[in-house]
Amino acid sequence: MEWFDESCNVFNSLKDIMLEAYLERMRRLNEMPRKAGDVFWWPFTQHKLVPPSAVTVIDSRCGENFSVYKVQNKEYITQQFDACASWWTQGPDATLQTELARDMGYAAARFGHVMFPENVYEPALECAELLLDGVGKGWATRVYFSDNGSTAIEIALKMAFRKFSSDHGILPELLKNNPTESCIELMVLALKGSYHGDTLGAMEAQAPSSFTGFLQQPWYTGRGLFLDPPTVFMHNGKWTVSLPEVFHSATLKPEDTTFRARDEIFLKSRDESNLAGLYSLYVSQQLSQYSTLSETNKQIGALIMEPIIQGAGGMHMVDPLFQRMLVNECRHCRIPVIFDEVFTGFWRLGVESAAELLGCVPDMACFAKLMTGGIIPLAATMATDAIFDSFTGDSKLKALLHGHSYSAHAMGCTAAAKSIKWFKDPYTNLNITSEKSQKMLLRELWDAELVQQISSHPSVSRVVTLGTLFALELQADESDAGYASLYARSLVQMLREDGIYTRPLGNVIYVMCGPCTSPKMCTLQLLKLYTKLEEFTLVKTKMNIN
Amino acid sequence: MEWFDESCNVFNSLKDIMLEAYLERMRRLNEMPRKAGDVFWWPFTQHKLVPPSAVTVIDSRCGENFSVYKVQNKEYITQQFDACASWWTQGPDATLQTELARDMGYAAARFGHVMFPENVYEPALECAELLLDGVGKGWATRVYFSDNGSTAIEIALKMAFRKFSSDHGILPELLKNNPTESCIELMVLALKGSYHGDTLGAMEAQAPSSFTGFLQQPWYTGRGLFLDPPTVFMHNGKWTVSLPEVFHSATLKPEDTTFRARDEIFLKSRDESNLAGLYSLYVSQQLSQYSTLSETNKQIGALIMEPIIQGAGGMHMVDPLFQRMLVNECRHCRIPVIFDEVFTGFWRLGVESAAELLGCVPDMACFAKLMTGGIIPLAATMATDAIFDSFTGDSKLKALLHGHSYSAHAMGCTAAAKSIKWFKDPYTNLNITSEKSQKMLLRELWDAELVQQISSHPSVSRVVTLGTLFALELQADESDAGYASLYARSLVQMLREDGIYTRPLGNVIYVMCGPCTSPKMCTLQLLKLYTKLEEFTLVKTKMNIN
């Protein structure tokens, strides 16, 4: 006690220092929303609609959760489940995040970043080998690295157009006459509601929308034939196909468009159905308008699509049968096929690559987001040898002259190598199961009964659930629908207050987890969602009555 | 000894394990070039011209140097100075690399990556504040984060076009009638030889070249008025302006186009010269063709340029007086000005922002590469409040609807915050000096006498040296010039064997260091370069004689 009394000043001053540090940290957290509103220019955000009180202050993240600083009467730090998986990038559970932290330190110390072209270093090679042995297995032989989904798409388009030009006699003629110009106008075949990124090339491959008008990008013209796809969703507990208008006059059997279980949607036996024939016929008719034999100088030089789920377009599940028929018809016309797996890749839909669900392979596929486990940006465009060969020649000018400074950066490749292995290893990812078919799958993460219940809720017009994704669309009038809709705002607010960080797509609300998230944690989020949905409906009903 | 004898087996087996690990590592390094050639698709690379023997195997990097694995009679690991700064990204010395490694581990553990829009977290806020207090000081008020130079440019173009449309009455009319279409065709004013990235939007802002033809990107049209810029370089120890043809008939005094020292090129007093008047007149004449009063539906909606040095175009120094006059004339016509500082930013040219050398500020500027110190990809488009305000409104549809998944990722922002501070702090960067003007500069890194000597070498047609850059163009016949030229290949090979990793731009060879690299290390590289240049010249002369 004597010693303690003597040292009292030291302890007091230590306490003061710690307290001061704590207060300083709280002061900084407290002023952050205002400062953020002053200096940031957030993407996809109308700043006028975001007062400081609506800004989320994130103090840290651990696995699927944020630590969020809040002031309500007094200041405190609380947890939120990152239900939008931070724009669909997130995969790590708390253990993987720790592993990645160690690997990031190591990669920075050992490599930092080093030049890629004509060079090789372990992280890039390991990552490429894992990609070819995983998402590219059975078809891809080459990996082209870039920084994000948008650049990966621009690269894939350049690849596809070269291959098409070379296969259809445009290239030899071109090289003979004038290497810079051609009278041929190349287009993509793509689906309405698709999203491939925000750089101009990626935008050009998308159908016109609020994102593409003169107001957003005066250079956008929409260089595609954009088809309206049939979609599949659950409503009142049942999965059904919703056909676009062009098929409305067709006579179909009920079993063509309704399913007893989700798995039936993916059955290859559907290829023999009437619907398959209808789809095929429709696509081939569309393509014939742009065949080399037709009089137009426009030709379809690539098929590009997000397999199974259109993400940013509103979490629509496209009928896989339709997409399979699209691929078949394009193969028939020697049109290169691009799968945009930026959103769907790496277990997002319960399989490593969504191509597995589709039952056919592309000529090129783009990956990003989850690839690094959600730690830093990295993208890959994978391709077949046939695509690669169309760039081989004696001149550098024939090579693919596209690149980004940090191509195949060691940090990203290290994170990707670790995450790819982690996600598919049953020892590190308890969700991995092997079916009798030996195909690896994630076990079902969303409680079947709860999903059915939500799909039957009067406020819900459709539900899509697959792999790590659970999405619902709120029943809304025409005026409340669409991307700019604020209809879902109050529901989002309720969810955030209950510890679920969601971000709506218009009137679509989704909850997304990582490939390793436990079904128990998923059920907890769904339960909360159901409760808040009830509250939301009650409030809306009251408002309508008054 | 008794104990040692007893434990002998343990030591032996430990030795065996270590030896096996070592052999395994060597085996892997040895097979890497072949495997790399099989699975990678390198950017900007004609694979047919790269046999496994030409592949560089990088085992690690430390500061400015690679450790490279080689086999020549026997296998060994040696050092190479990264003279292309890994596509101009590299800034760290060995100490900063260690610091960044620690910070990367911390950021991954504390944040991983978290969602950006409407959110705030310390690394993003600190990074934005440092950018506004540094490269954006005095003009920028907003920071828009993205992933690389190309995306930063696409964002800047969208910003500029909105601002232009809003200032010139295109927007209100547009919103009234049809928000998706307009009869106005917006173009950029840009310089020939410029490079802004490889995504389509960035490409469209570049003049036609081997990178932009149908062979590379069938969608490229070149949406710009591309002016031929006057350039400045040193030859035979003297700095002179080289004027494009349009100015050849002008009568000029010698002091208008020759300089006693490099600093004179940047003097503001040149604004009073005859040449300044000529430049202005030329630019205003060009602009008048596209004024709102002219009959064409084409309008110049943005000026975009790399201040001072055009990097990928061949390390050309554009006459800063010409660029200043361009900015002045565009201001006069209320055309928003974009500086592409992806290459020039963060001390690359001896000042934090190249705008300082130009003596005028932009409305938007793009940064990437060196911003993170060279560890991972991150980009920023900075803008003034006037630009930001043209996106403010009541609807989300008026906001800038562009974003990338990893916007403002915590890892990149952490690295940028550390590097920005490190580079400008005289205690961590010994190259920082303050001139009498209080402006911070890097001291001269390249030995003046050696530079003069190289510029007088018969094999050298021009030299450009500024900040961390030393570049020379080899004297070559027409057939040996240009991007696809292999003329410099033997010199590059000699340099690599002498421990300098260079990568040529056609017949342009450059040596680049980091902002913290010691002048002594720079002199060493220049000396080696001079020696190899002599050898190269000797070989070429002999070949010509035979």
mmCIF file of N, CA and C in Angstrom, chain A residues 205-284:
data_model
loop_
_atom_site.group_PDB
_atom_site.id
_atom_site.type_symbol
_atom_site.label_atom_id
_atom_site.label_comp_id
_atom_site.label_asym_id
_atom_site.label_seq_id
_atom_site.Cartn_x
_atom_site.Cartn_y
_atom_site.Cartn_z
ATOM 1 N N ALA A 205 -22.672 -2.267 -72.944
ATOM 2 C CA ALA A 205 -23.199 -3.634 -73.016
ATOM 3 C C ALA A 205 -24.456 -3.809 -72.171
ATOM 4 N N GLN A 206 -24.972 -2.707 -71.631
ATOM 5 C CA GLN A 206 -26.189 -2.750 -70.821
ATOM 6 C C GLN A 206 -27.348 -2.055 -71.541
ATOM 7 N N ALA A 207 -28.542 -2.529 -71.266
ATOM 8 C CA ALA A 207 -29.733 -1.910 -71.839
ATOM 9 C C ALA A 207 -29.924 -0.513 -71.242
ATOM 10 N N PRO A 208 -30.575 0.378 -71.983
ATOM 11 C CA PRO A 208 -30.813 1.729 -71.458
ATOM 12 C C PRO A 208 -31.550 1.683 -70.117
ATOM 13 N N SER A 209 -31.153 2.546 -69.197
ATOM 14 C CA SER A 209 -31.790 2.623 -67.868
ATOM 15 C C SER A 209 -31.483 3.987 -67.277
ATOM 16 N N SER A 210 -31.925 4.199 -66.042
ATOM 17 C CA SER A 210 -31.632 5.484 -65.381
ATOM 18 C C SER A 210 -30.131 5.704 -65.246
ATOM 19 N N PHE A 211 -29.346 4.614 -65.280
ATOM 20 C CA PHE A 211 -27.905 4.736 -65.104
ATOM 21 C C PHE A 211 -27.190 5.187 -66.382
ATOM 22 N N THR A 212 -27.891 5.106 -67.516
ATOM 23 C CA THR A 212 -27.175 5.230 -68.782
ATOM 24 C C THR A 212 -27.563 6.457 -69.615
ATOM 25 N N GLY A 213 -28.532 7.244 -69.163
ATOM 26 C CA GLY A 213 -29.005 8.380 -69.960
ATOM 27 C C GLY A 213 -27.956 9.471 -70.123
ATOM 28 N N PHE A 214 -28.285 10.473 -70.939
ATOM 29 C CA PHE A 214 -27.394 11.604 -71.192
ATOM 30 C C PHE A 214 -26.984 12.266 -69.882
ATOM 31 N N LEU A 215 -27.928 12.300 -68.967
ATOM 32 C CA LEU A 215 -27.682 12.921 -67.663
ATOM 33 C C LEU A 215 -26.485 12.272 -66.962
ATOM 34 N N GLN A 216 -26.342 10.953 -67.091
ATOM 35 C CA GLN A 216 -25.259 10.235 -66.427
ATOM 36 C C GLN A 216 -24.024 10.074 -67.307
ATOM 37 N N GLN A 217 -24.213 9.755 -68.560
ATOM 38 C CA GLN A 217 -23.072 9.522 -69.457
ATOM 39 C C GLN A 217 -23.492 9.861 -70.892
ATOM 40 N N PRO A 218 -23.170 11.084 -71.333
ATOM 41 C CA PRO A 218 -23.614 11.517 -72.668
ATOM 42 C C PRO A 218 -23.067 10.633 -73.794
ATOM 43 N N TRP A 219 -22.033 9.854 -73.512
ATOM 44 C CA TRP A 219 -21.429 9.026 -74.559
ATOM 45 C C TRP A 219 -22.096 7.665 -74.708
ATOM 46 N N TYR A 220 -23.007 7.336 -73.817
ATOM 47 C CA TYR A 220 -23.670 6.022 -73.895
ATOM 48 C C TYR A 220 -24.593 5.955 -75.105
ATOM 49 N N THR A 221 -24.490 4.854 -75.866
ATOM 50 C CA THR A 221 -25.427 4.658 -76.978
ATOM 51 C C THR A 221 -26.177 3.328 -76.853
ATOM 52 N N GLY A 222 -25.637 2.380 -76.077
ATOM 53 C CA GLY A 222 -26.292 1.076 -75.929
ATOM 54 C C GLY A 222 -26.047 0.199 -77.129
ATOM 55 N N ARG A 223 -24.876 -0.390 -77.184
ATOM 56 C CA ARG A 223 -24.476 -1.150 -78.368
ATOM 57 C C ARG A 223 -24.859 -2.612 -78.209
ATOM 58 N N GLY A 224 -26.145 -2.854 -78.136
ATOM 59 C CA GLY A 224 -26.541 -4.240 -77.942
ATOM 60 C C GLY A 224 -27.934 -4.525 -78.453
ATOM 61 N N LEU A 225 -28.167 -5.825 -78.630
ATOM 62 C CA LEU A 225 -29.531 -6.307 -78.805
ATOM 63 C C LEU A 225 -29.921 -6.812 -77.419
ATOM 64 N N PHE A 226 -30.883 -6.138 -76.809
ATOM 65 C CA PHE A 226 -31.206 -6.430 -75.413
ATOM 66 C C PHE A 226 -32.529 -7.180 -75.323
ATOM 67 N N LEU A 227 -32.470 -8.421 -74.880
ATOM 68 C CA LEU A 227 -33.675 -9.245 -74.800
ATOM 69 C C LEU A 227 -34.277 -9.191 -73.404
ATOM 70 N N ASP A 228 -35.573 -9.280 -73.371
ATOM 71 C CA ASP A 228 -36.318 -9.300 -72.121
ATOM 72 C C ASP A 228 -36.287 -10.738 -71.601
ATOM 73 N N PRO A 229 -35.649 -11.012 -70.461
ATOM 74 C CA PRO A 229 -35.523 -12.412 -70.046
ATOM 75 C C PRO A 229 -36.701 -12.891 -69.193
ATOM 76 N N PRO A 230 -37.060 -14.180 -69.295
ATOM 77 C CA PRO A 230 -38.001 -14.760 -68.350
ATOM 78 C C PRO A 230 -37.316 -14.897 -66.986
ATOM 79 N N THR A 231 -38.053 -14.617 -65.926
ATOM 80 C CA THR A 231 -37.454 -14.725 -64.589
ATOM 81 C C THR A 231 -38.194 -15.760 -63.750
ATOM 82 N N VAL A 232 -37.558 -16.166 -62.669
ATOM 83 C CA VAL A 232 -38.138 -17.164 -61.763
ATOM 84 C C VAL A 232 -38.116 -16.597 -60.352
ATOM 85 N N PHE A 233 -39.175 -16.792 -59.610
ATOM 86 C CA PHE A 233 -39.171 -16.360 -58.215
ATOM 87 C C PHE A 233 -40.165 -17.172 -57.407
ATOM 88 N N MET A 234 -40.107 -17.003 -56.108
ATOM 89 C CA MET A 234 -41.045 -17.674 -55.215
ATOM 90 C C MET A 234 -42.098 -16.666 -54.752
ATOM 91 N N HIS A 235 -43.339 -17.101 -54.833
ATOM 92 C CA HIS A 235 -44.414 -16.284 -54.284
ATOM 93 C C HIS A 235 -45.428 -17.239 -53.657
ATOM 94 N N ASN A 236 -45.909 -16.882 -52.509
ATOM 95 C CA ASN A 236 -46.801 -17.787 -51.768
ATOM 96 C C ASN A 236 -46.238 -19.199 -51.685
ATOM 97 N N GLY A 237 -44.931 -19.265 -51.466
ATOM 98 C CA GLY A 237 -44.298 -20.571 -51.268
ATOM 99 C C GLY A 237 -44.033 -21.360 -52.535
ATOM 100 N N LYS A 238 -44.367 -20.798 -53.696
ATOM 101 C CA LYS A 238 -44.189 -21.553 -54.949
ATOM 102 C C LYS A 238 -43.232 -20.853 -55.906
ATOM 103 N N TRP A 239 -42.355 -21.647 -56.537
ATOM 104 C CA TRP A 239 -41.458 -21.119 -57.572
ATOM 105 C C TRP A 239 -42.160 -21.158 -58.928
ATOM 106 N N THR A 240 -42.206 -20.019 -59.603
ATOM 107 C CA THR A 240 -42.826 -19.979 -60.937
ATOM 108 C C THR A 240 -41.993 -19.137 -61.884
ATOM 109 N N VAL A 241 -42.134 -19.447 -63.179
ATOM 110 C CA VAL A 241 -41.480 -18.648 -64.215
ATOM 111 C C VAL A 241 -42.422 -17.510 -64.601
ATOM 112 N N SER A 242 -41.859 -16.315 -64.725
ATOM 113 C CA SER A 242 -42.628 -15.186 -65.246
ATOM 114 C C SER A 242 -42.102 -14.879 -66.638
ATOM 115 N N LEU A 243 -42.975 -15.076 -67.635
ATOM 116 C CA LEU A 243 -42.526 -14.937 -69.026
ATOM 117 C C LEU A 243 -42.733 -13.516 -69.546
ATOM 118 N N PRO A 244 -41.784 -13.002 -70.320
ATOM 119 C CA PRO A 244 -41.995 -11.693 -70.939
ATOM 120 C C PRO A 244 -43.091 -11.769 -72.011
ATOM 121 N N GLU A 245 -43.564 -10.614 -72.412
ATOM 122 C CA GLU A 245 -44.742 -10.519 -73.259
ATOM 123 C C GLU A 245 -44.660 -11.365 -74.524
ATOM 124 N N VAL A 246 -43.478 -11.435 -75.102
ATOM 125 C CA VAL A 246 -43.322 -12.123 -76.379
ATOM 126 C C VAL A 246 -43.763 -13.600 -76.318
ATOM 127 N N PHE A 247 -43.762 -14.184 -75.122
ATOM 128 C CA PHE A 247 -44.154 -15.584 -74.985
ATOM 129 C C PHE A 247 -45.601 -15.760 -74.506
ATOM 130 N N HIS A 248 -46.313 -14.659 -74.304
ATOM 131 C CA HIS A 248 -47.621 -14.757 -73.670
ATOM 132 C C HIS A 248 -48.639 -15.563 -74.471
ATOM 133 N N SER A 249 -48.472 -15.576 -75.785
ATOM 134 C CA SER A 249 -49.462 -16.282 -76.603
ATOM 135 C C SER A 249 -49.199 -17.789 -76.668
ATOM 136 N N ALA A 250 -48.049 -18.214 -76.143
ATOM 137 C CA ALA A 250 -47.692 -19.636 -76.250
ATOM 138 C C ALA A 250 -48.565 -20.515 -75.358
ATOM 139 N N THR A 251 -48.825 -21.729 -75.842
ATOM 140 C CA THR A 251 -49.553 -22.692 -75.010
ATOM 141 C C THR A 251 -48.535 -23.558 -74.286
ATOM 142 N N LEU A 252 -48.588 -23.482 -72.971
ATOM 143 C CA LEU A 252 -47.604 -24.223 -72.174
ATOM 144 C C LEU A 252 -48.305 -25.075 -71.130
ATOM 145 N N LYS A 253 -47.661 -26.184 -70.770
ATOM 146 C CA LYS A 253 -48.193 -27.009 -69.680
ATOM 147 C C LYS A 253 -47.797 -26.371 -68.346
ATOM 148 N N PRO A 254 -48.602 -26.573 -67.307
ATOM 149 C CA PRO A 254 -48.253 -25.970 -66.010
ATOM 150 C C PRO A 254 -46.855 -26.382 -65.544
ATOM 151 N N GLU A 255 -46.468 -27.651 -65.830
ATOM 152 C CA GLU A 255 -45.153 -28.092 -65.338
ATOM 153 C C GLU A 255 -43.988 -27.398 -66.059
ATOM 154 N N ASP A 256 -44.300 -26.712 -67.161
ATOM 155 C CA ASP A 256 -43.255 -25.934 -67.836
ATOM 156 C C ASP A 256 -42.875 -24.698 -67.033
ATOM 157 N N THR A 257 -43.822 -24.158 -66.278
ATOM 158 C CA THR A 257 -43.573 -22.862 -65.633
ATOM 159 C C THR A 257 -43.727 -22.858 -64.110
ATOM 160 N N THR A 258 -44.098 -24.001 -63.526
ATOM 161 C CA THR A 258 -44.133 -24.034 -62.057
ATOM 162 C C THR A 258 -43.291 -25.211 -61.559
ATOM 163 N N PHE A 259 -42.769 -25.067 -60.349
ATOM 164 C CA PHE A 259 -41.821 -26.056 -59.834
ATOM 165 C C PHE A 259 -42.178 -26.435 -58.401
ATOM 166 N N ARG A 260 -42.004 -27.729 -58.108
ATOM 167 C CA ARG A 260 -42.292 -28.172 -56.746
ATOM 168 C C ARG A 260 -41.172 -27.757 -55.785
ATOM 169 N N ALA A 261 -39.956 -27.656 -56.344
ATOM 170 C CA ALA A 261 -38.821 -27.235 -55.503
ATOM 171 C C ALA A 261 -37.840 -26.467 -56.365
ATOM 172 N N ARG A 262 -36.994 -25.691 -55.723
ATOM 173 C CA ARG A 262 -36.069 -24.839 -56.477
ATOM 174 C C ARG A 262 -35.142 -25.657 -57.367
ATOM 175 N N ASP A 263 -34.730 -26.826 -56.869
ATOM 176 C CA ASP A 263 -33.787 -27.640 -57.647
ATOM 177 C C ASP A 263 -34.315 -27.979 -59.037
ATOM 178 N N GLU A 264 -35.627 -28.112 -59.141
ATOM 179 C CA GLU A 264 -36.210 -28.458 -60.453
ATOM 180 C C GLU A 264 -35.918 -27.413 -61.525
ATOM 181 N N ILE A 265 -35.762 -26.166 -61.085
ATOM 182 C CA ILE A 265 -35.498 -25.082 -62.040
ATOM 183 C C ILE A 265 -34.208 -25.335 -62.812
ATOM 184 N N PHE A 266 -33.261 -26.015 -62.126
ATOM 185 C CA PHE A 266 -31.932 -26.190 -62.708
ATOM 186 C C PHE A 266 -31.764 -27.504 -63.451
ATOM 187 N N LEU A 267 -32.820 -28.324 -63.495
ATOM 188 C CA LEU A 267 -32.698 -29.649 -64.116
ATOM 189 C C LEU A 267 -32.439 -29.543 -65.618
ATOM 190 N N LYS A 268 -31.473 -30.315 -66.068
ATOM 191 C CA LYS A 268 -31.131 -30.344 -67.496
ATOM 192 C C LYS A 268 -32.264 -30.955 -68.327
ATOM 193 N N SER A 269 -33.096 -31.786 -67.651
ATOM 194 C CA SER A 269 -34.196 -32.424 -68.388
ATOM 195 C C SER A 269 -35.177 -31.395 -68.949
ATOM 196 N N ARG A 270 -35.133 -30.170 -68.426
ATOM 197 C CA ARG A 270 -36.007 -29.120 -68.958
ATOM 198 C C ARG A 270 -35.672 -28.786 -70.419
ATOM 199 N N ASP A 271 -34.459 -29.153 -70.843
ATOM 200 C CA ASP A 271 -34.058 -28.875 -72.232
ATOM 201 C C ASP A 271 -35.002 -29.530 -73.239
ATOM 202 N N GLU A 272 -35.731 -30.571 -72.785
ATOM 203 C CA GLU A 272 -36.635 -31.302 -73.682
ATOM 204 C C GLU A 272 -38.048 -30.715 -73.684
ATOM 205 N N SER A 273 -38.279 -29.721 -72.849
ATOM 206 C CA SER A 273 -39.639 -29.189 -72.700
ATOM 207 C C SER A 273 -40.039 -28.294 -73.872
ATOM 208 N N ASN A 274 -41.347 -28.049 -73.974
ATOM 209 C CA ASN A 274 -41.856 -27.101 -74.973
ATOM 210 C C ASN A 274 -41.227 -25.731 -74.816
ATOM 211 N N LEU A 275 -41.073 -25.345 -73.549
ATOM 212 C CA LEU A 275 -40.547 -24.017 -73.252
ATOM 213 C C LEU A 275 -39.141 -23.851 -73.845
ATOM 214 N N ALA A 276 -38.339 -24.913 -73.725
ATOM 215 C CA ALA A 276 -36.981 -24.876 -74.280
ATOM 216 C C ALA A 276 -37.039 -24.594 -75.781
ATOM 217 N N GLY A 277 -37.948 -25.262 -76.458
ATOM 218 C CA GLY A 277 -38.104 -25.044 -77.895
ATOM 219 C C GLY A 277 -38.490 -23.616 -78.214
ATOM 220 N N LEU A 278 -39.429 -23.094 -77.427
ATOM 221 C CA LEU A 278 -39.858 -21.707 -77.613
ATOM 222 C C LEU A 278 -38.704 -20.728 -77.430
ATOM 223 N N TYR A 279 -37.964 -20.924 -76.351
ATOM 224 C CA TYR A 279 -36.812 -20.061 -76.065
ATOM 225 C C TYR A 279 -35.830 -20.080 -77.241
ATOM 226 N N SER A 280 -35.478 -21.287 -77.669
ATOM 227 C CA SER A 280 -34.510 -21.456 -78.761
ATOM 228 C C SER A 280 -34.948 -20.725 -80.019
ATOM 229 N N LEU A 281 -36.186 -20.959 -80.366
ATOM 230 C CA LEU A 281 -36.734 -20.364 -81.583
ATOM 231 C C LEU A 281 -36.660 -18.839 -81.518
ATOM 232 N N TYR A 282 -37.066 -18.319 -80.377
ATOM 233 C CA TYR A 282 -37.065 -16.869 -80.176
ATOM 234 C C TYR A 282 -35.652 -16.306 -80.346
ATOM 235 N N VAL A 283 -34.695 -16.932 -79.685
ATOM 236 C CA VAL A 283 -33.311 -16.436 -79.746
ATOM 237 C C VAL A 283 -32.768 -16.526 -81.165
ATOM 238 N N SER A 284 -33.013 -17.650 -81.833
ATOM 239 C CA SER A 284 -32.449 -17.792 -83.189
ATOM 240 C C SER A 284 -33.089 -16.795 -84.150
#
